[in-house]
Structures are given as structure tokens and as C-alpha cells.
Short mmCIF file of N, CA and C in Angstrom, two decimals:
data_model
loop_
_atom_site.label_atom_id
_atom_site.label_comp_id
_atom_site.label_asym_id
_atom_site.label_seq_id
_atom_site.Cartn_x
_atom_site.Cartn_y
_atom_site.Cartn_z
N UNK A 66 16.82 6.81 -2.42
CA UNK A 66 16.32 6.17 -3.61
C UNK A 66 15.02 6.86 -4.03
N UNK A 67 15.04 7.35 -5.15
CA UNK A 67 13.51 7.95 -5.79
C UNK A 67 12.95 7.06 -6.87
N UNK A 68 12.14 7.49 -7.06
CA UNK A 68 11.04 6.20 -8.38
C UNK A 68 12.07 6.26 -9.57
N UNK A 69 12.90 6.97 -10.27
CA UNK A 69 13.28 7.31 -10.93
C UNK A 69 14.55 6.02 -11.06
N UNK A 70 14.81 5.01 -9.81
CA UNK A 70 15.81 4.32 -9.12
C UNK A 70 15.01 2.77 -9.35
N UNK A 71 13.38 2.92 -9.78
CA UNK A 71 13.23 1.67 -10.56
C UNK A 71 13.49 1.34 -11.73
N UNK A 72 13.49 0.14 -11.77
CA UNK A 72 13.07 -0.46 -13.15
C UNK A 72 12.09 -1.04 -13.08
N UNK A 73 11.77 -0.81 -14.51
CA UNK A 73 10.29 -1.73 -14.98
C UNK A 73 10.34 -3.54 -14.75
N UNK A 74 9.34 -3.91 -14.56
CA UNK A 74 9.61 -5.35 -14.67
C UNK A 74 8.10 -5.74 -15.05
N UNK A 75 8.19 -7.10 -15.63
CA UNK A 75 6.57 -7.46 -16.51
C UNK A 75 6.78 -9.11 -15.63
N UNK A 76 5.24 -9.29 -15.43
CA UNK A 76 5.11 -10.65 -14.77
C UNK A 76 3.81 -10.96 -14.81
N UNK A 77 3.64 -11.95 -15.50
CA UNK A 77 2.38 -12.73 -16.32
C UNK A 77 1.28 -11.64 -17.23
N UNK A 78 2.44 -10.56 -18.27
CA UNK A 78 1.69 -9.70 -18.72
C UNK A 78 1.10 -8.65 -18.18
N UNK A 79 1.14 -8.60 -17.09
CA UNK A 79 0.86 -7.45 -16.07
C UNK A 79 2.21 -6.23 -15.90
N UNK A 80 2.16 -5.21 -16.74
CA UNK A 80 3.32 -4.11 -16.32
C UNK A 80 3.30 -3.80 -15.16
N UNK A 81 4.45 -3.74 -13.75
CA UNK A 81 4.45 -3.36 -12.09
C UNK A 81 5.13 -2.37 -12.27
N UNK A 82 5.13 -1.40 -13.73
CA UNK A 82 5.79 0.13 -13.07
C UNK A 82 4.54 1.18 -13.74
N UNK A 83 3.80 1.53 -13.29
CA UNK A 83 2.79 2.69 -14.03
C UNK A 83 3.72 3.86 -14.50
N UNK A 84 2.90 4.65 -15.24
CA UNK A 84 3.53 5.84 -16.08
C UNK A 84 4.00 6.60 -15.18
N UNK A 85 3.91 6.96 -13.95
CA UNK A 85 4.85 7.95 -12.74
C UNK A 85 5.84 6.80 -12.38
N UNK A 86 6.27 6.01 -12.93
CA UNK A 86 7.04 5.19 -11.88
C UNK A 86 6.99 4.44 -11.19
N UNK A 87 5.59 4.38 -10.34
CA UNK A 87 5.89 3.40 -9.11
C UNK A 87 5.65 1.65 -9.63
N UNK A 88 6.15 1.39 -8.87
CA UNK A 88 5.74 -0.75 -8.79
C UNK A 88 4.51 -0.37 -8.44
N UNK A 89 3.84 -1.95 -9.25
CA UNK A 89 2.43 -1.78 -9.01
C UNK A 89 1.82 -3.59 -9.17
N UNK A 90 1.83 -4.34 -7.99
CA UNK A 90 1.18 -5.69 -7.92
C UNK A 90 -0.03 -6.02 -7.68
N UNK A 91 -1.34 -6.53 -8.37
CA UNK A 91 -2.60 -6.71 -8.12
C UNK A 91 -2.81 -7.04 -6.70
N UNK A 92 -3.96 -7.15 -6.27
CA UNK A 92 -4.29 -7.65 -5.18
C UNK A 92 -5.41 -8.51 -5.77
N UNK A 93 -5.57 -8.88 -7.15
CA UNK A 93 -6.33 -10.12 -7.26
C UNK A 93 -6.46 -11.56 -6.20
N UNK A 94 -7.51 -12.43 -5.68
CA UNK A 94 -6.80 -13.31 -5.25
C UNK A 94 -5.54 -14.60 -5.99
N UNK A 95 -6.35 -14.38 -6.88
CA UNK A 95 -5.08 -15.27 -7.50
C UNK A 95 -3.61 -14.95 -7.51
N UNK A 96 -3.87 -14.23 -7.38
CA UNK A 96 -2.32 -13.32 -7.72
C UNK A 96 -1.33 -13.15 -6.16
N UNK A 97 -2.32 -13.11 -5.27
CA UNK A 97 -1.63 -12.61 -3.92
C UNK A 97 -0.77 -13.61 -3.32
N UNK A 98 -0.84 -14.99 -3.78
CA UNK A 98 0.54 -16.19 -3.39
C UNK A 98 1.85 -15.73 -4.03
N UNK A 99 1.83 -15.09 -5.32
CA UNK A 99 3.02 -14.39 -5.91
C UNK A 99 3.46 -13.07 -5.21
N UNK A 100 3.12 -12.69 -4.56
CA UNK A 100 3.42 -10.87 -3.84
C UNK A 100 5.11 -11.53 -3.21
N UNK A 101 5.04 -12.50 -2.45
CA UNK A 101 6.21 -13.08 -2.03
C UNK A 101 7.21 -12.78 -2.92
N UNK A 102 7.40 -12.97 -3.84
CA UNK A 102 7.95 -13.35 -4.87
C UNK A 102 9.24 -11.84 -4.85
N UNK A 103 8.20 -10.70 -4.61
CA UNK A 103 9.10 -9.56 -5.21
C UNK A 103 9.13 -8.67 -3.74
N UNK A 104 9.27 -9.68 -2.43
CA UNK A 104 9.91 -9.16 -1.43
C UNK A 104 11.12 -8.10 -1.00
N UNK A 105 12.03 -9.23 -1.46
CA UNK A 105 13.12 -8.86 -1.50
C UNK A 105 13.72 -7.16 -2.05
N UNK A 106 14.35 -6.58 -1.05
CA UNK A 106 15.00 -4.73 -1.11
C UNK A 106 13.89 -4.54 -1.29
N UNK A 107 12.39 -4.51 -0.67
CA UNK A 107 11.25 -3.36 -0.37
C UNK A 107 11.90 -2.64 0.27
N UNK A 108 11.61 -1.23 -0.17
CA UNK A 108 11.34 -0.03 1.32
C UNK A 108 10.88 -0.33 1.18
N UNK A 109 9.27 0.02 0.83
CA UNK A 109 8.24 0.38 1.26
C UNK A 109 6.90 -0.55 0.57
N UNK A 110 5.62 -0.58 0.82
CA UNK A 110 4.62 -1.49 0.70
C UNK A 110 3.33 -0.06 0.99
N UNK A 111 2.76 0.07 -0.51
CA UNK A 111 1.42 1.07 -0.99
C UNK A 111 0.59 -0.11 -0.54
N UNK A 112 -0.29 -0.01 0.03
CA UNK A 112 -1.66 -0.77 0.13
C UNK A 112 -2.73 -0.54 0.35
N UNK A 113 -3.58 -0.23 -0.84
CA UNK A 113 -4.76 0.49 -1.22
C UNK A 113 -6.05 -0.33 -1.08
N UNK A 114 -6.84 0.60 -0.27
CA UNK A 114 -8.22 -0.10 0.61
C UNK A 114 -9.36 0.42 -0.11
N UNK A 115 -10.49 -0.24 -0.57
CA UNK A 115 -11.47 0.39 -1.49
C UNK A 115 -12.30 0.83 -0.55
N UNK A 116 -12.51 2.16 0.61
CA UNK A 116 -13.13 2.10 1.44
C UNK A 116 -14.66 2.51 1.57
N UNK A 117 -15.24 1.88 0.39
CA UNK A 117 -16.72 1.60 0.16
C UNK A 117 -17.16 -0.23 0.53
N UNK A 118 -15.94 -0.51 0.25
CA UNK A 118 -16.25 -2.26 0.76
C UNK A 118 -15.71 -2.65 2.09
N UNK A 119 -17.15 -2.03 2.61
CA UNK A 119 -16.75 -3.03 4.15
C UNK A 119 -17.22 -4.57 4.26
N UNK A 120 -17.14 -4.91 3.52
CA UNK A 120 -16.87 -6.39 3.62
C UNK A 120 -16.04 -6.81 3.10
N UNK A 121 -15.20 -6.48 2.37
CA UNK A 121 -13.53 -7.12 2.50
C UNK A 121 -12.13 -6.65 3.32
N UNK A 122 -12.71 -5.71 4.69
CA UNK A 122 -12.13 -4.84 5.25
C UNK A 122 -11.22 -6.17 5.78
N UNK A 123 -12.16 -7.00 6.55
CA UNK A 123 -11.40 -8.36 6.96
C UNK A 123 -10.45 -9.27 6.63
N UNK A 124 -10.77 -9.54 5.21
CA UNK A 124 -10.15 -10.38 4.84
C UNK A 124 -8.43 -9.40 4.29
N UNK A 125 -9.01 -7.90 3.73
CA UNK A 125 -7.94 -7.15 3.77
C UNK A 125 -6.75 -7.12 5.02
N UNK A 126 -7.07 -6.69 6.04
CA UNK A 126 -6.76 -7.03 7.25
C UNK A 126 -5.89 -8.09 7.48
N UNK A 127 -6.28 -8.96 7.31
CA UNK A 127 -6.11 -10.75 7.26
C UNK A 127 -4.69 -10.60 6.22
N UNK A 128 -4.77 -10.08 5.03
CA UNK A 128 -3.73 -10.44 4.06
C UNK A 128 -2.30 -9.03 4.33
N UNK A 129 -3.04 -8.24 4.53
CA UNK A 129 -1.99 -7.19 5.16
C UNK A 129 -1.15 -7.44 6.16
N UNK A 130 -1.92 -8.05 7.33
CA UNK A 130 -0.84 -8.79 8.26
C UNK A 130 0.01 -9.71 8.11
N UNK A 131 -0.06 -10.70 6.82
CA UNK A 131 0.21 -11.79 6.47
C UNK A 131 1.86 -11.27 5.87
N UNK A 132 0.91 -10.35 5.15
CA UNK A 132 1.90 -9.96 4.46
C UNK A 132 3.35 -9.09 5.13
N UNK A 133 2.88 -8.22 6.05
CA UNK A 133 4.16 -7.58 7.06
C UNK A 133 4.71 -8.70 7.90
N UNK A 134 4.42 -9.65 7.75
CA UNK A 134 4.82 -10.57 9.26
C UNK A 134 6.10 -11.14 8.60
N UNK A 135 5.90 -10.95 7.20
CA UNK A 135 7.50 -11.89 6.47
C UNK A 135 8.46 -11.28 6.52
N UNK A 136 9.61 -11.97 6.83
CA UNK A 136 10.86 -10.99 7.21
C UNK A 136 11.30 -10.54 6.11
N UNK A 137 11.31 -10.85 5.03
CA UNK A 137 11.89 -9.77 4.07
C UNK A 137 11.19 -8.46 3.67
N UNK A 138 9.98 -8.16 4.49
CA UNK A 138 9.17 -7.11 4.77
C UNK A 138 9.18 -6.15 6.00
N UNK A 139 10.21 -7.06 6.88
CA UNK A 139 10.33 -6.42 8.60
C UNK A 139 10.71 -4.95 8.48
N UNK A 140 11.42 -4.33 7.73
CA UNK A 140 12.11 -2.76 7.59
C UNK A 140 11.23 -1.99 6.62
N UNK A 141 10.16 -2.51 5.83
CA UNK A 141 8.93 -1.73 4.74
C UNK A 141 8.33 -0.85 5.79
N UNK A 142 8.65 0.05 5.27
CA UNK A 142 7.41 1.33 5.41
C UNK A 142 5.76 0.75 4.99
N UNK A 143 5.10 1.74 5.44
CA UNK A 143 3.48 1.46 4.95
C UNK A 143 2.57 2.23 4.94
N UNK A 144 2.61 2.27 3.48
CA UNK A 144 1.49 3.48 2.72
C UNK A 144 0.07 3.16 2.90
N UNK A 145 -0.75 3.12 3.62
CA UNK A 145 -2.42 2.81 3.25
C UNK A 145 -2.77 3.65 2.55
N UNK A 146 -3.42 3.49 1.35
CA UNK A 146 -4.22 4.47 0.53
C UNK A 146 -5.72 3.93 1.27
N UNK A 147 -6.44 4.61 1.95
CA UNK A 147 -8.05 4.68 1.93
C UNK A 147 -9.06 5.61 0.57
N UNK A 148 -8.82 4.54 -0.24
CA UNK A 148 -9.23 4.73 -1.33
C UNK A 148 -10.87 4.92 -1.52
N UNK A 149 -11.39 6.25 -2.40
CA UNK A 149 -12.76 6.10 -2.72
C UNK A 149 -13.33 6.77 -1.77
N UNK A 150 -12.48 8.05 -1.60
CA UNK A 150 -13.75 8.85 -0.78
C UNK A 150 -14.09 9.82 -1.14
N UNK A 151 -13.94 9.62 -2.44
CA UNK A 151 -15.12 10.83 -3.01
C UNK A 151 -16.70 10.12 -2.84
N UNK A 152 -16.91 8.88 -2.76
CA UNK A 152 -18.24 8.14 -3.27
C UNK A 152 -18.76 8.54 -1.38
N UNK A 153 -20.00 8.31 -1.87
CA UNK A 153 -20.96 8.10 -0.41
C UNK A 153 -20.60 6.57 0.53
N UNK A 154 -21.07 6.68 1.50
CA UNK A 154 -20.54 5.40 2.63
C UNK A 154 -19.47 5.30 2.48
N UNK A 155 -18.37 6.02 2.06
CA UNK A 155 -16.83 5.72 2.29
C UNK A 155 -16.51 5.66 3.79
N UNK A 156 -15.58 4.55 4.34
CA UNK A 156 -15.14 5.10 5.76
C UNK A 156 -14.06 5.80 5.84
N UNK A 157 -14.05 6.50 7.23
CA UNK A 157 -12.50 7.41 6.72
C UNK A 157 -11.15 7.34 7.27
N UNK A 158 -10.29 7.46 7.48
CA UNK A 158 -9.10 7.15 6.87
C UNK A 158 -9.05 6.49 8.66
N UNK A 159 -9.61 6.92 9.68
CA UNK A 159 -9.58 6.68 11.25
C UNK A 159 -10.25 5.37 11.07
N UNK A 160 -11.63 4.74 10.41
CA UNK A 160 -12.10 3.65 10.77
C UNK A 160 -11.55 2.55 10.02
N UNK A 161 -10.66 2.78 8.92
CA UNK A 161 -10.07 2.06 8.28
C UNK A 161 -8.57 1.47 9.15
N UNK A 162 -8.07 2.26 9.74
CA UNK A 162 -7.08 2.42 10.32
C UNK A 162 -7.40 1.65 11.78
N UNK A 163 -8.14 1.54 11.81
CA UNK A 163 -9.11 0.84 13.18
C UNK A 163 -9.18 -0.79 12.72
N UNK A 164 -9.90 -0.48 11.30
CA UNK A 164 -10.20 -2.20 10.70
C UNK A 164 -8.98 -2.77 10.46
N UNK A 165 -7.96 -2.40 9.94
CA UNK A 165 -6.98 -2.74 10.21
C UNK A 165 -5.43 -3.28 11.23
N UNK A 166 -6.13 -2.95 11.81
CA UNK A 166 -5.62 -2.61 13.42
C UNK A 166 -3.67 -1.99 13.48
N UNK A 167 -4.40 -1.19 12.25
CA UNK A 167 -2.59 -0.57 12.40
C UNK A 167 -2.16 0.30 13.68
N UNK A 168 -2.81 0.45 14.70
CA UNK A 168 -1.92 0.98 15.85
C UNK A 168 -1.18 -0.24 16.39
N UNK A 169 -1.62 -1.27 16.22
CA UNK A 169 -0.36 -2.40 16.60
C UNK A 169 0.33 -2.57 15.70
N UNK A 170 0.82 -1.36 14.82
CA UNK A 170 2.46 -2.04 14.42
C UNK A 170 3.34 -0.57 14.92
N UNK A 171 3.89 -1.33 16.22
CA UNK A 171 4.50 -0.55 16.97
C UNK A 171 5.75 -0.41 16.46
N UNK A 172 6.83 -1.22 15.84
CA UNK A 172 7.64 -1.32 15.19
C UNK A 172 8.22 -1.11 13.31
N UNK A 173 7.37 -0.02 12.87
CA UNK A 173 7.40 0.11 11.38
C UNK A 173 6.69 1.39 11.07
N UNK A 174 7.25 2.14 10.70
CA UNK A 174 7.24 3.53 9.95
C UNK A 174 5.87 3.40 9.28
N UNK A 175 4.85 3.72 9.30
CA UNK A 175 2.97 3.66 9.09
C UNK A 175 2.56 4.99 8.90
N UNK A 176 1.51 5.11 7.86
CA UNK A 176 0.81 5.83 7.78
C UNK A 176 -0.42 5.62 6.82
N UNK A 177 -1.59 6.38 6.83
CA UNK A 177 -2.83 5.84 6.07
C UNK A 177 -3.59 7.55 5.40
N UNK A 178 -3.75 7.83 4.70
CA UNK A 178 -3.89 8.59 3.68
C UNK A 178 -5.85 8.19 2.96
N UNK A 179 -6.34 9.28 3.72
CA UNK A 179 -7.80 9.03 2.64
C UNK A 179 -7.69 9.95 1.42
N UNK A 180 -8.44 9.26 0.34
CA UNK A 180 -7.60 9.71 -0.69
C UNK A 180 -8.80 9.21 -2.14
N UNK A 181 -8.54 9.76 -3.23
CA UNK A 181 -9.26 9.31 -4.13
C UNK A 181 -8.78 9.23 -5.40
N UNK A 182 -8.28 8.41 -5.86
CA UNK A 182 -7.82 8.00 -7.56
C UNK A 182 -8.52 8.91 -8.66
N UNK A 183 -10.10 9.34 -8.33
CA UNK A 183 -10.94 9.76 -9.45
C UNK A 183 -10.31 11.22 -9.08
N UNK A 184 -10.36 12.24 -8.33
CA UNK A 184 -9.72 13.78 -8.04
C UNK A 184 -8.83 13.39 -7.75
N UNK A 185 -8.01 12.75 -7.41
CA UNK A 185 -6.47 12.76 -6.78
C UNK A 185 -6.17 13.49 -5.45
N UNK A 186 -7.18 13.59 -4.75
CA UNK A 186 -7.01 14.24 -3.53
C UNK A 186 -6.75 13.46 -2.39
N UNK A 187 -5.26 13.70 -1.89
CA UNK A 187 -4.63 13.13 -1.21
C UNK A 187 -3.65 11.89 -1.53
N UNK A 188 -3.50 11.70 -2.57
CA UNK A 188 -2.15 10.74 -3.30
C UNK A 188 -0.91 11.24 -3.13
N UNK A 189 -0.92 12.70 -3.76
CA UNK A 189 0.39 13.41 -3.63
C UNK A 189 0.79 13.45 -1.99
N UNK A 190 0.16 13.79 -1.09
CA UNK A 190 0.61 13.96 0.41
C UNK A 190 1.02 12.71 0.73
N UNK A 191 0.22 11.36 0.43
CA UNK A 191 0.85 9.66 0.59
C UNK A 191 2.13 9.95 0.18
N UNK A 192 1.99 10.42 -1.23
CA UNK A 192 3.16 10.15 -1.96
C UNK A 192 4.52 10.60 -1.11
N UNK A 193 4.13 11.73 -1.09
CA UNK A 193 5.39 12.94 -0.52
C UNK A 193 5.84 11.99 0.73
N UNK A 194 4.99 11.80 1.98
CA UNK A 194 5.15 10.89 3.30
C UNK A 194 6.23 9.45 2.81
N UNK A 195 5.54 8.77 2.16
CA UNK A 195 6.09 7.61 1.36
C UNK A 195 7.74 8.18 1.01
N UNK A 196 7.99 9.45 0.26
CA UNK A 196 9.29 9.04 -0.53
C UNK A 196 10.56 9.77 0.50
N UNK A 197 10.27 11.11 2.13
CA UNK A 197 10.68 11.06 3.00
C UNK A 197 11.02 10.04 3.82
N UNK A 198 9.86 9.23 3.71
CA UNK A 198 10.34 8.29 4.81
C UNK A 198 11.35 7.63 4.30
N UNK A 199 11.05 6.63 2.77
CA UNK A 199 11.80 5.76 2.46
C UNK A 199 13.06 6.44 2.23
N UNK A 200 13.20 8.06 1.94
CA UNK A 200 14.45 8.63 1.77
C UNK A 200 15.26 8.86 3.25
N UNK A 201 14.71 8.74 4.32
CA UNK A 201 15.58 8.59 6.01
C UNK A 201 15.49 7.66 5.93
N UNK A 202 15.48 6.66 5.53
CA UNK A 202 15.62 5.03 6.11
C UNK A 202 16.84 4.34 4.91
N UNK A 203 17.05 5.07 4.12
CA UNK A 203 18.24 4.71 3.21
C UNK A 203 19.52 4.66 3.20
#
């Protein structure tokens, strides 16, 4: 399956397919009781860390686990974007990966990517990792 294998879908005015294709769900809090919602046939789960805010590393943490623990999520792959390291005090892609405590998911195809939205350095390599994997697991 490639991006090309979505469709668009709109939910409370919010477009979840950006101009390359991919699904795309806020991580507002308001919004994060609905993520449930569009479980169902994930591969895979992007989850992008602003890694200048270490103080929502936790509560990130907290909702990431929440979120893999649901079984219609048990077979998702997992993209971490460690987002924002072009800026100063960014942590990097190891201490994020730490705050998270992704070496305990012994059971699920993982990986974490430091990376920056403003240069784009390191999206494409997520990307590429992301659409191998989800393409052997199909």
C-alpha cells in the first residue's frame, strides 16, 4: 500500500490528507479522545515530538502509550518524528527515545527520526523507513 492508496477524509473541518498524501490528526488536547475513532486498518502511526518542549515529553509519553496499547493499533508500525532540531536546546533523537521509553516496545516495528519540518532534514529517511516497513508487513 503507498500514500497514493489513501483517500482524503475531512473531520470537524480539519483536512487528514496533506498535499503529499499522508493522513494527518491533531494532537490538540481536545481532539486526542477522537484519534480512536480512525483506528481501524492503521499500518502505521507518525508521531511527531516538538523536541524543544521538555515539558510535555511526559504527558507525550503518557498519550503515546495510551495510544499503542489499543488493539486496533497492536500491528502499527511507529514513526517518531523528533521534531525541531534545527532550533537550540533541541534533544536528540536518543533522549527522546529514552523519554519515551520506546525500547520497551519489544513487539512492534519502531523507529524515531530527528528531523526538522523548517529544512526537511530527515523526513524523507522517516518517510522512506515508514513506507518499507508498512510495504513488508502487507
Amino acid at each position: 500500500m503507498g500514500f497514493e492508496d489513501l483517500r482524503p477524509w475531512t473531520w470537524r473541518g480539519v483536512q487528514a490528507l496533506d498535499s503529499r498524501g499522508r493522513a494527518r490528526i491533531s494532537g490538540q488536547t481536545s481532539i486526542r479522545p477522537y484519534w480512536r475513532c480512525y483506528y481501524s486498518n492503521t499500518a502505521a502511526v507518525v508521531f511527531v515530538i516538538d523536541s524543544t518542549d521538555t515539558e510535555r515529553l511526559e504527558t507525550a509519553a503518557g498519550e503515546l502509550r495510551a495510544m499503542l496499547d489499543e488493539e486496533e493499533l497492536r500491528d502499527a508500525a511507529l514513526l517518531v518524528f523528533a521534531n525541531k532540531q534545527d532550533q537550540p536546546g533541541a534533544k536528540g533523537a536518543g533522549e527522546i527515545s529514552e523519554s519515551l521509553r520506546l525500547a520497551e516496545l519489544k513487539d512492534r516495528n519502531w523507529s524515531i527520526m530527528a528531523c526538522s519540518a523548517i529544512d526537511g532534514s530527515g523526513v524523507s529517511e522517516g518517510m522512506d523507513w515508514l513506507v518499507q516497513t508498512v510495504g513488508e508487513n502487507s
